[in-house]
Coordinates of C-alpha atoms in Angstrom, one line a residue:
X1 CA -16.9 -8.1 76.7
X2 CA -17.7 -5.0 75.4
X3 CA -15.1 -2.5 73.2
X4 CA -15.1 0.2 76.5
X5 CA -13.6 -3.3 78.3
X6 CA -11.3 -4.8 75.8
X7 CA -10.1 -0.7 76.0
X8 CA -9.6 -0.7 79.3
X9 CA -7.9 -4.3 79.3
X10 CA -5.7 -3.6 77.2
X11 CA -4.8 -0.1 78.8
X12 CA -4.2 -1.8 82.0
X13 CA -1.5 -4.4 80.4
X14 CA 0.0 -1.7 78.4
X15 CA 0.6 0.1 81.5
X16 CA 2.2 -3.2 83.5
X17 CA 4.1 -3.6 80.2
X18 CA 5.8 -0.1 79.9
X19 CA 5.2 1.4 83.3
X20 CA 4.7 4.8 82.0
X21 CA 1.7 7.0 83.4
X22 CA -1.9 6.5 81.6
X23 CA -1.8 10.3 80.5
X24 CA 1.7 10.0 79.0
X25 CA 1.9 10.7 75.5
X26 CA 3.5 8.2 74.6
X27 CA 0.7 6.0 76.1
X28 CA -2.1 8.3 74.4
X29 CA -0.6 7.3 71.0
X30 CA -0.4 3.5 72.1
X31 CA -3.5 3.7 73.0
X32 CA -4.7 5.5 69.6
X33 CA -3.3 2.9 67.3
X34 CA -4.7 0.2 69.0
X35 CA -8.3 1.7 69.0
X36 CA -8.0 2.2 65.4
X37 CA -6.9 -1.8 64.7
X38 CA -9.9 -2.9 66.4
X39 CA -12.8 -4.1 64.1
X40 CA -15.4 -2.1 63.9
X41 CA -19.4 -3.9 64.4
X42 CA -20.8 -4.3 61.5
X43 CA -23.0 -1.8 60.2
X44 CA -27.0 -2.6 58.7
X45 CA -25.3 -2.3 55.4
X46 CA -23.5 -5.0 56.0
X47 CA -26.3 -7.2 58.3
X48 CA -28.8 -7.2 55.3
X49 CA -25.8 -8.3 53.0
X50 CA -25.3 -11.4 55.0
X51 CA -28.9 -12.3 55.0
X52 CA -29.3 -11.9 51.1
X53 CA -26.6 -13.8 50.9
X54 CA -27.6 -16.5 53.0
X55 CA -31.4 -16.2 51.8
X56 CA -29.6 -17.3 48.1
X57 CA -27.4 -20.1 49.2
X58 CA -30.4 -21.7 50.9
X59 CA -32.9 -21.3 47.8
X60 CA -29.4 -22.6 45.2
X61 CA -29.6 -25.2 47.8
X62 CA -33.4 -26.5 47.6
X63 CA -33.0 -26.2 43.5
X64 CA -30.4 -28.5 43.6
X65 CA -31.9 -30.7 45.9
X66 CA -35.4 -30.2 43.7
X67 CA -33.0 -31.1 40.3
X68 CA -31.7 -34.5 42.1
X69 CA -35.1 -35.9 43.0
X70 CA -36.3 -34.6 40.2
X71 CA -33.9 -36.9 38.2
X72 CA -34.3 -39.4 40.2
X73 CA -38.2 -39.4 39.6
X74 CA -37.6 -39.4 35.7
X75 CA -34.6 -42.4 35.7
X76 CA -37.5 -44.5 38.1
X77 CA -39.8 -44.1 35.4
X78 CA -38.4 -44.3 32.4
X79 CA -36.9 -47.9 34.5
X80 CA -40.5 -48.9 34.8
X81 CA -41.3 -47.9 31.1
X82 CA -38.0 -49.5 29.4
X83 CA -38.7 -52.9 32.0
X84 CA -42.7 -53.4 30.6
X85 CA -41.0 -53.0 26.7
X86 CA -38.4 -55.4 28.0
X87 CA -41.2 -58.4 28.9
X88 CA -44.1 -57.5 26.1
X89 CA -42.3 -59.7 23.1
X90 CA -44.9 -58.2 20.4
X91 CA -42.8 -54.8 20.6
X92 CA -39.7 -54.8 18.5
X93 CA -39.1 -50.6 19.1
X94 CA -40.1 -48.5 21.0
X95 CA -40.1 -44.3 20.2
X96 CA -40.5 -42.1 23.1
X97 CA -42.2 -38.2 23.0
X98 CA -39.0 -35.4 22.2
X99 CA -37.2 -34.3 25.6
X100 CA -34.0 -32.9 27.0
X101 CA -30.8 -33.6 27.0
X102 CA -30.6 -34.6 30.3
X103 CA -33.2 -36.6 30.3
X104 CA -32.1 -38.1 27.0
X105 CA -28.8 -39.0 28.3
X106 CA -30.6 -41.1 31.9
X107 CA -32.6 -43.0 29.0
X108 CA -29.6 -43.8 26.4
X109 CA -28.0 -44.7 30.6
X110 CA -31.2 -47.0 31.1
X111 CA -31.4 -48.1 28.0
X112 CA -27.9 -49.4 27.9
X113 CA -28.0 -51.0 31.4
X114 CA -31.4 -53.0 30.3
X115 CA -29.1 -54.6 27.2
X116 CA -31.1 -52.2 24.6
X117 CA -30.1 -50.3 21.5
X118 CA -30.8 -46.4 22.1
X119 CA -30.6 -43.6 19.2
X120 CA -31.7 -39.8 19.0
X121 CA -32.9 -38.1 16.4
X122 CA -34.0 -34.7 15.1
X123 CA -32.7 -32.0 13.5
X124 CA -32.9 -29.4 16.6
X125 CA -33.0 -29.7 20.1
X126 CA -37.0 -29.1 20.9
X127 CA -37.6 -32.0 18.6
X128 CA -35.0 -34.5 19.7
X129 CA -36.6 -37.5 20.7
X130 CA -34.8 -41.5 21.7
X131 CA -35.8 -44.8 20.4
X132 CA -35.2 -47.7 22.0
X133 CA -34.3 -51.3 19.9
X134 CA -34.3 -54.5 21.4
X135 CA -30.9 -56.3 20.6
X136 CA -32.3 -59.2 18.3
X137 CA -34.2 -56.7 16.1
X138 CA -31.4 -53.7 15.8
X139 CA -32.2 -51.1 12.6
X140 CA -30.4 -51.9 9.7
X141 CA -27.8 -48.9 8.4
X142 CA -30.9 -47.8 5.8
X143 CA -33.1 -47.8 8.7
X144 CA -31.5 -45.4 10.7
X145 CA -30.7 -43.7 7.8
X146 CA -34.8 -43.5 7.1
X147 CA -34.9 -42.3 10.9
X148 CA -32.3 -39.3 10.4
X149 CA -33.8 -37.9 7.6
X150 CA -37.3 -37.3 9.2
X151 CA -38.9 -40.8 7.2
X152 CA -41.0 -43.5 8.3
X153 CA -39.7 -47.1 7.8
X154 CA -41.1 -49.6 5.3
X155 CA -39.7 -52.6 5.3
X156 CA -41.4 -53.2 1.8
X157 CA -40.0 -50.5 0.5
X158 CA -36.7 -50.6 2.1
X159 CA -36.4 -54.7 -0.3
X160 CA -37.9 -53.5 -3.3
X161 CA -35.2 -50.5 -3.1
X162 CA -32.4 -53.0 -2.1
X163 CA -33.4 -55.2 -5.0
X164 CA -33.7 -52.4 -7.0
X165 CA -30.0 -51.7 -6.0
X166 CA -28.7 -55.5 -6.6
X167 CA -30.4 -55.7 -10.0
X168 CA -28.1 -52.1 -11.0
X169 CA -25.0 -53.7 -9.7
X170 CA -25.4 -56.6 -11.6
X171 CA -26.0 -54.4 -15.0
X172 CA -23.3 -52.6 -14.5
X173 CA -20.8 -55.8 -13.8
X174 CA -22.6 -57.4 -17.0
X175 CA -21.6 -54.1 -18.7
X176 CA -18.0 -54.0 -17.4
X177 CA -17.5 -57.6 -18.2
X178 CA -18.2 -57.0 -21.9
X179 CA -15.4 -54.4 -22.7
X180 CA -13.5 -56.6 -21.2
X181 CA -14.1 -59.0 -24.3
X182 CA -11.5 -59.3 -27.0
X183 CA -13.1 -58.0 -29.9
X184 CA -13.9 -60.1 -32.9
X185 CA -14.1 -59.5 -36.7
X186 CA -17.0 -58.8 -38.1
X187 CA -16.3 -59.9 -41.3
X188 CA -13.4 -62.4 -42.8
X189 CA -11.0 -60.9 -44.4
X190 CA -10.7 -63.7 -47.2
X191 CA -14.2 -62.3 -48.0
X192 CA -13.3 -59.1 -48.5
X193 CA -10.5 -59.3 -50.2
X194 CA -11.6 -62.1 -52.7
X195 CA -11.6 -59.6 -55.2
X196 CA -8.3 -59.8 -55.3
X197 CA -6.8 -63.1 -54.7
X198 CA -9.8 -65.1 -55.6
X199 CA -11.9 -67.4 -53.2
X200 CA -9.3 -70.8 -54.9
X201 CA -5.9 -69.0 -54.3
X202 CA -5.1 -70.8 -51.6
X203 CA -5.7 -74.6 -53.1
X204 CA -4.3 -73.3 -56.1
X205 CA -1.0 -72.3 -54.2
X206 CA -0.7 -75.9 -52.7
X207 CA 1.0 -78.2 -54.3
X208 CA 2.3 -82.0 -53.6
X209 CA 5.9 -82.2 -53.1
X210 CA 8.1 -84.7 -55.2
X211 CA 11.4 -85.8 -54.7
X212 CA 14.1 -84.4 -57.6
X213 CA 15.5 -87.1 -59.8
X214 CA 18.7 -86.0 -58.9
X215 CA 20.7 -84.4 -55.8
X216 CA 24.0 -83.7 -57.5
X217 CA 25.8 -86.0 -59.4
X218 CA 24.5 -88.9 -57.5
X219 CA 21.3 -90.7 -59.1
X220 CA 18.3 -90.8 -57.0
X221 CA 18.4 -94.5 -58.0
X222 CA 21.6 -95.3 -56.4
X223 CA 20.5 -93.6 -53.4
X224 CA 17.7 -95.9 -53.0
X225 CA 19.7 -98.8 -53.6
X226 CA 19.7 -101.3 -50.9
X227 CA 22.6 -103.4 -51.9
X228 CA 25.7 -102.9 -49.6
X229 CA 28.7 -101.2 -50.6
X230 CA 31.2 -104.0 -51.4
X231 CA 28.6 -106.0 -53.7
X232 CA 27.9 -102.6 -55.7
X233 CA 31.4 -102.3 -56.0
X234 CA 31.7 -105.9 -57.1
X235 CA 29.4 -105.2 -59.5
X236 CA 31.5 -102.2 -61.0
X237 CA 34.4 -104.1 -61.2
X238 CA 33.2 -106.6 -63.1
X239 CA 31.7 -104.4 -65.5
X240 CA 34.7 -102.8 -66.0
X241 CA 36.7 -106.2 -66.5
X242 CA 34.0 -106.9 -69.2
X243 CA 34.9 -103.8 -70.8
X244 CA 38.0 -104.3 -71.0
X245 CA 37.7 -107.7 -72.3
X246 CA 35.4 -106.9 -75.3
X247 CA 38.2 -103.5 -76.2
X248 CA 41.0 -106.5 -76.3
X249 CA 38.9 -108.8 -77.9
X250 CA 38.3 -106.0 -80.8
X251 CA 41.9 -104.9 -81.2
X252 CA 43.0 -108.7 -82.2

């Protein structure tokens, strides 16, 4: 249906609808307003916008259609490359040639679904490259180390300096361990005083103790005496009667 139809369509319903004459003008502005609601075709302006615009979509379209079998492509291969390192048992590592980041990150994916041991390393992006390590031979902290800093890894080298490293932390402990050590004399101080108090001073000084005659008024005698009181004072009594006898004896 053309626009002259849908005009004259509508002009007919508008004039069952409000039964006024065509030529009214009341109808004329009816009329108007509707002709200037109606979409106007598009212009060639507006044709060769729609085509650029669907000429991109389509060529967005193939890239990303090129990027997921190009992805695809790489993840089969680097399968097939990470499978024949896998099954040959003389290869312990295995360093692949610097890439992207994508195609780093489907390698680390590979490599970590195959059971392997995957690091990158590089200081910038162009020269970022993955190494692959097979899980009974996985690098050592120094290794890695060795691998960050742009270094090839000898394993010689690597002992001698870890030996190297034992043989300074047993020096120092040896060291520490010795100022722990009470510190001794070096000289006696009997020597180096003898000057003064003489090297006999001290057997001079000793002497053997003896027991005093006498504690008080009591003989030392009597206090070794082993006799039992009553005959000792037996004994005095009869002294004493003897005494007395030879004073009497005297005085008659």
């Amino acid at each position: 249906m053309t626009s002259l139809q849908r005009l004259d369509h509508i002009t007919h319903n508008a004039k069952r609808a409000s039964g006024e004459k065509l030529d009214s003008p009341k109808m004329a502005d009816l009329l108007g307003s509707i002709l200037s609601s109606m979409e106007k075709p598009p212009t060639v302006h507006d044709q060769e916008s729609r085509r650029k615009a669907r000429e991109q979509a389509a060529r967005l379209k193939k890239i990303e259609e090129d990027e997921k079998r190009k992805k695809a492509e790489f993840r089969k291969k680097m399968e097939k490359t990470v499978s024949d390192f896998i099954q040959d048992s003389n290869l312990q590592k295995r360093r692949y040639e610097p890439m992207g980041k994508i195609e780093r990150s489907i390698l680390h994916d590979v490599a970590e679904v195959a059971g392997l041991a995957s690091f990158s390393f590089g200081e910038d992006e162009e020269s970022r490259y993955v190494m692959l390590f097979k899980k009974e031979f996985a690098p050592s902290d120094e290794e890695l180390e060795a691998y960050r800093k742009g270094e090839e890894w000898d394993p010689r080298k690597a002992e001698e300096r870890r030996r190297r490293k034992e043989r300074a932390a047993l020096e120092m402990e040896e060291a520490s361990r010795s100022q722990k050590r009470p510190a001794s004399p070096n000289s006696n101080y009997r020597d180096k005083y003898s000057h003064l108090i003489g090297t006999s001073a001290a057997k001079d000084a000793a002497h053997t103790l003896q027991a005093n005659q006498s504690y008080g008024c009591v003989p030392v005698a009597n206090k070794r005496d082993t006799r039992s009181i009553e005959e000792a004072m037996n004994e005095i009594r009869a002294k004493k009667r003897q005494k007395k006898g030879a004073g009497s004896g005297s005085s008659v």
